[in-house]
Short mmCIF file of C-alpha atoms in Angstrom, two decimals:
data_model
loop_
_atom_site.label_atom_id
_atom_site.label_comp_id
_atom_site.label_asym_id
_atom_site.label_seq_id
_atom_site.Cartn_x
_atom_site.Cartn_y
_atom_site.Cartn_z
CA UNK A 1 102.38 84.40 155.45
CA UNK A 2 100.90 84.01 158.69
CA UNK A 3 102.31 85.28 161.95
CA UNK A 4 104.32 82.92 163.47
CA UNK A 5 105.73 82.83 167.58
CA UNK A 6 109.75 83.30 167.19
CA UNK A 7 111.56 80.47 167.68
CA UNK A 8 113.04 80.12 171.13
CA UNK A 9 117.07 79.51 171.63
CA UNK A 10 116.17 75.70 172.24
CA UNK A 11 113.80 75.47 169.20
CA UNK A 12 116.49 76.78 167.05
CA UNK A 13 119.39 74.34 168.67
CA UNK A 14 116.82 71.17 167.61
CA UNK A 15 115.91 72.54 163.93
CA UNK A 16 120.53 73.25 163.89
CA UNK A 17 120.44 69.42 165.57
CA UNK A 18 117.95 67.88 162.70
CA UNK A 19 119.66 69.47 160.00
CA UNK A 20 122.67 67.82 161.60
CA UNK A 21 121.18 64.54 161.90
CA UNK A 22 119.92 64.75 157.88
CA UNK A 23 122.92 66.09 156.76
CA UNK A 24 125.08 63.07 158.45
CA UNK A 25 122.60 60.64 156.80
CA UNK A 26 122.79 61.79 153.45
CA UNK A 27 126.44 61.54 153.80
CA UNK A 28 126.32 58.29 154.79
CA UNK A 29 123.87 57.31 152.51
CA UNK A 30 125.76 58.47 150.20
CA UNK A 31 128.80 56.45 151.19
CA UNK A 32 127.30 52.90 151.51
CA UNK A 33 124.72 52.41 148.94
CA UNK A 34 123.04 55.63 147.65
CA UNK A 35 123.93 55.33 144.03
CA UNK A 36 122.68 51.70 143.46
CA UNK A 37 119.42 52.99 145.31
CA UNK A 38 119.06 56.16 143.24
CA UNK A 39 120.05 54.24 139.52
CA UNK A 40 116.82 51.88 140.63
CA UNK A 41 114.33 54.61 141.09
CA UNK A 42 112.44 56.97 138.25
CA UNK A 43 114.35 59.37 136.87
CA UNK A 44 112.13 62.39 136.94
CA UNK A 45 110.83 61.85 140.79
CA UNK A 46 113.32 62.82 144.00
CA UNK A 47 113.78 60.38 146.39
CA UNK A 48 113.09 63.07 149.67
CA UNK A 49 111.58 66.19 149.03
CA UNK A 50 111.94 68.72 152.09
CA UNK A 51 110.00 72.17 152.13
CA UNK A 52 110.85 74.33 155.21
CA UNK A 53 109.86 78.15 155.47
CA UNK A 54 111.57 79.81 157.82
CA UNK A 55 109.52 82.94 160.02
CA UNK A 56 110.77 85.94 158.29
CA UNK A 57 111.47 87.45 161.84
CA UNK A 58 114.10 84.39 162.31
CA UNK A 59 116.44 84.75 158.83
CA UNK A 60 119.25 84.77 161.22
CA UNK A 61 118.17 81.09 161.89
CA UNK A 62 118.64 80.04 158.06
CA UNK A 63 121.97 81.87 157.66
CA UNK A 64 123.42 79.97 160.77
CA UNK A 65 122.22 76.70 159.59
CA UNK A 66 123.45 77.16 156.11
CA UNK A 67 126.87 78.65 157.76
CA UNK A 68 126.77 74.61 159.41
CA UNK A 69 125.98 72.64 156.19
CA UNK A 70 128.75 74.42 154.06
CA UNK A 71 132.05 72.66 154.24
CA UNK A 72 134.79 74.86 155.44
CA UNK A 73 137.04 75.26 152.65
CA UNK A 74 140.32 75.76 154.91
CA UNK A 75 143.17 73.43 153.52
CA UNK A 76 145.81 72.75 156.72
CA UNK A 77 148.38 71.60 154.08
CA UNK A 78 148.15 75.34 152.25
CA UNK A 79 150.28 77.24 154.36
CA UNK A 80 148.26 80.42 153.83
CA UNK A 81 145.93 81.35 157.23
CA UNK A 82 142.40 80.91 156.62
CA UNK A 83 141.54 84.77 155.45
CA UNK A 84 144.27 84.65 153.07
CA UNK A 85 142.78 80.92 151.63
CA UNK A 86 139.75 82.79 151.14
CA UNK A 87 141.35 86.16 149.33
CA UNK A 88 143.08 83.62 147.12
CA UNK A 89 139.97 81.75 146.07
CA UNK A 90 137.66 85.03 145.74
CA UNK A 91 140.32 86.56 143.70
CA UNK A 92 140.98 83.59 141.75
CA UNK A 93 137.57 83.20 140.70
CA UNK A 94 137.13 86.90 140.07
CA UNK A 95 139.89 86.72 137.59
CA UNK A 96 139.63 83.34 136.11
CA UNK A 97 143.20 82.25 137.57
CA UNK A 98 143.09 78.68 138.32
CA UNK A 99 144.40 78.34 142.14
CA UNK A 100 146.84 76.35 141.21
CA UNK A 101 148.64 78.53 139.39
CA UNK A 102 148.74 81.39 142.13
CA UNK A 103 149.80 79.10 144.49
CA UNK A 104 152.66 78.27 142.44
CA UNK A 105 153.65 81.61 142.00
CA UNK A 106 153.16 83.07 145.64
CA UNK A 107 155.21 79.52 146.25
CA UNK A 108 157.70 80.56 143.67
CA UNK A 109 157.89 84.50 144.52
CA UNK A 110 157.84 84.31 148.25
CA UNK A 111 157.58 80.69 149.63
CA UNK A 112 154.34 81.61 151.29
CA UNK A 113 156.31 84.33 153.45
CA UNK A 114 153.89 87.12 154.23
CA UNK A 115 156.43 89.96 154.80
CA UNK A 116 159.23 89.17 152.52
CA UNK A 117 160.96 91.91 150.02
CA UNK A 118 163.67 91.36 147.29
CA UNK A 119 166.56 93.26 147.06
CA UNK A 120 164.93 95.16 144.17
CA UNK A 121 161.82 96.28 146.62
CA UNK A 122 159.45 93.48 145.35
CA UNK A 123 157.10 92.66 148.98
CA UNK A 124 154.48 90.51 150.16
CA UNK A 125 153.65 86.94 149.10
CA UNK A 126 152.88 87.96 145.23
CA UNK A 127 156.03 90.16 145.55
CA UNK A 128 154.99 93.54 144.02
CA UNK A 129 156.65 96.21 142.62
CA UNK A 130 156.53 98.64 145.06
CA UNK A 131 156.57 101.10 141.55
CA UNK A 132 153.27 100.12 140.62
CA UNK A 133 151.16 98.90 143.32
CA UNK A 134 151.00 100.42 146.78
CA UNK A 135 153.56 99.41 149.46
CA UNK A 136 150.70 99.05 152.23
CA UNK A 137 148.78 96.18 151.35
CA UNK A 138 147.94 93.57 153.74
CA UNK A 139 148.34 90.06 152.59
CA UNK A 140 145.13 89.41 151.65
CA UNK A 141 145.16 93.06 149.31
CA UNK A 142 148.54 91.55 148.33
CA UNK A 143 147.27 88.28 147.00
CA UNK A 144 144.13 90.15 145.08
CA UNK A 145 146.38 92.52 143.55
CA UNK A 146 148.58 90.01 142.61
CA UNK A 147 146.03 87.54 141.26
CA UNK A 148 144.62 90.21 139.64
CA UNK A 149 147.29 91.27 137.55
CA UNK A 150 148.33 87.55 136.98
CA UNK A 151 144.82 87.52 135.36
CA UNK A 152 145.17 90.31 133.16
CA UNK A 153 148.88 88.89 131.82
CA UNK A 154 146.95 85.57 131.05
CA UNK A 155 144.20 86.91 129.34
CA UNK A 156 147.02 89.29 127.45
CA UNK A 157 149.49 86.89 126.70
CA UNK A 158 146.78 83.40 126.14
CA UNK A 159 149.88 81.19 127.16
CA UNK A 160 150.45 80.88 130.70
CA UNK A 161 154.48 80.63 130.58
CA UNK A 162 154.73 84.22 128.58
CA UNK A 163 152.05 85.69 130.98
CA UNK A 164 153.88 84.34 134.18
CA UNK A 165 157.37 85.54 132.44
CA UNK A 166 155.80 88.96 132.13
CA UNK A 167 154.58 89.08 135.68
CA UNK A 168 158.13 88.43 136.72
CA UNK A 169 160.13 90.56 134.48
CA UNK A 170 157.64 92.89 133.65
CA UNK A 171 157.43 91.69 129.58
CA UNK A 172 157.84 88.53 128.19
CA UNK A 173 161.50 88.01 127.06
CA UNK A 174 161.31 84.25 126.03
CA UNK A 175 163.20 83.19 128.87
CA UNK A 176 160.96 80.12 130.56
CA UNK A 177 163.22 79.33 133.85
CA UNK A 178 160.71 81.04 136.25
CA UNK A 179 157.78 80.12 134.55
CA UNK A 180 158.91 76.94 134.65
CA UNK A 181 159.49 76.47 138.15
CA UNK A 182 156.23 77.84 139.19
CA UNK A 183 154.14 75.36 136.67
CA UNK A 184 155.84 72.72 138.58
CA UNK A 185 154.97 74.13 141.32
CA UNK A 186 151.19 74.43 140.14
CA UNK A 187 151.38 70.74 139.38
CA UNK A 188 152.08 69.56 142.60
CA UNK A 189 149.05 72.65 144.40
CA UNK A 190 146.71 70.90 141.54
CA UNK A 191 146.48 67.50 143.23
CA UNK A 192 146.60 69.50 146.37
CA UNK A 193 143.50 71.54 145.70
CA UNK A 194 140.77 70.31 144.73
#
């Protein structure tokens, strides 16, 4: 690759600015009357083909514009702060726990209250034992621990109502009243998150 000058503060505001522009235009595009364009044209040949190398002295550059073209996941109607939105979905996806579902439990367990505790020591918005996980999490170590363990009773159990019984009581009983209420719960976060 050949030497290249670094790009100056302005030159990298115009290359943020045309990514801007492109980005707004596929999106319109896309709104209006991109798919009856796209089912006209050949199958195996892209409509706009864009190669852009960036210097390897600039990566900083690439990572702010991709930081600008990813949407921000942050859900206003989840009423979990931003950093605990995204310790919910990392830990969700880690453990194969639709988001739903945890929602409906920390909804169910805590009602989204960060500092809660039960009368039996249960804290935090998955409202652990204090016997078997540490009593100084922060929320967000709260939510992965609790997601976590959710994961392991589902994968345990295979049905979602004995592993979110056992989270609650600690084994799976047969009662259904709390795993119940927070699959209701995860109905209404499904249509929610999406």
């Amino acid at each position: 690759m050949k030497n290249r000058p670094a790009l100056s503060p302005t030159d990298r505001r115009c290359a943020a600015a045309l990514l801007g522009i492109l980005l707004v235009s596929c999106v319109v595009y896309e709104l209006t009357d991109g798919a009856a364009v796209r089912a006209s044209l050949p199958e195996d040949k892209p409509l706009v083909e864009i190669t852009w190398e960036v210097p390897l002295e600039q990566p900083q550059l690439l990572e702010a514009i991709t930081l600008q073209l990813e949407p921000d996941p942050y859900r206003e109607d989840v009423p979990l702060e931003r950093e605990l939105q995204a310790a919910l979905r990392e830990a969700c996806k880690e453990h194969d726990v639709p988001v739903s579902l945890a929602l409906g439990l920390i909804e169910e367990e805590s009602h989204f209250q960060v500092d809660v505790v039960s009368g039996k020591g249960a804290y935090g918005l998955c409202q652990l034992n204090p016997k078997y996980f540490p009593n100084d999490l922060t929320p967000a170590e709260n939510i992965r621990a609790g997601v976590g363990y959710l994961g392991e009773l589902l994968e345990r159990h295979g049905d979602p109502a004995a592993a979110l019984r056992a989270y609650n009581l600690g084994y799976d009983d047969g009662d259904r009243r709390f795993a119940s209420a927070v699959l209701t719960a995860a109905e209404r976060w499904e249509s929610v998150w999406k």
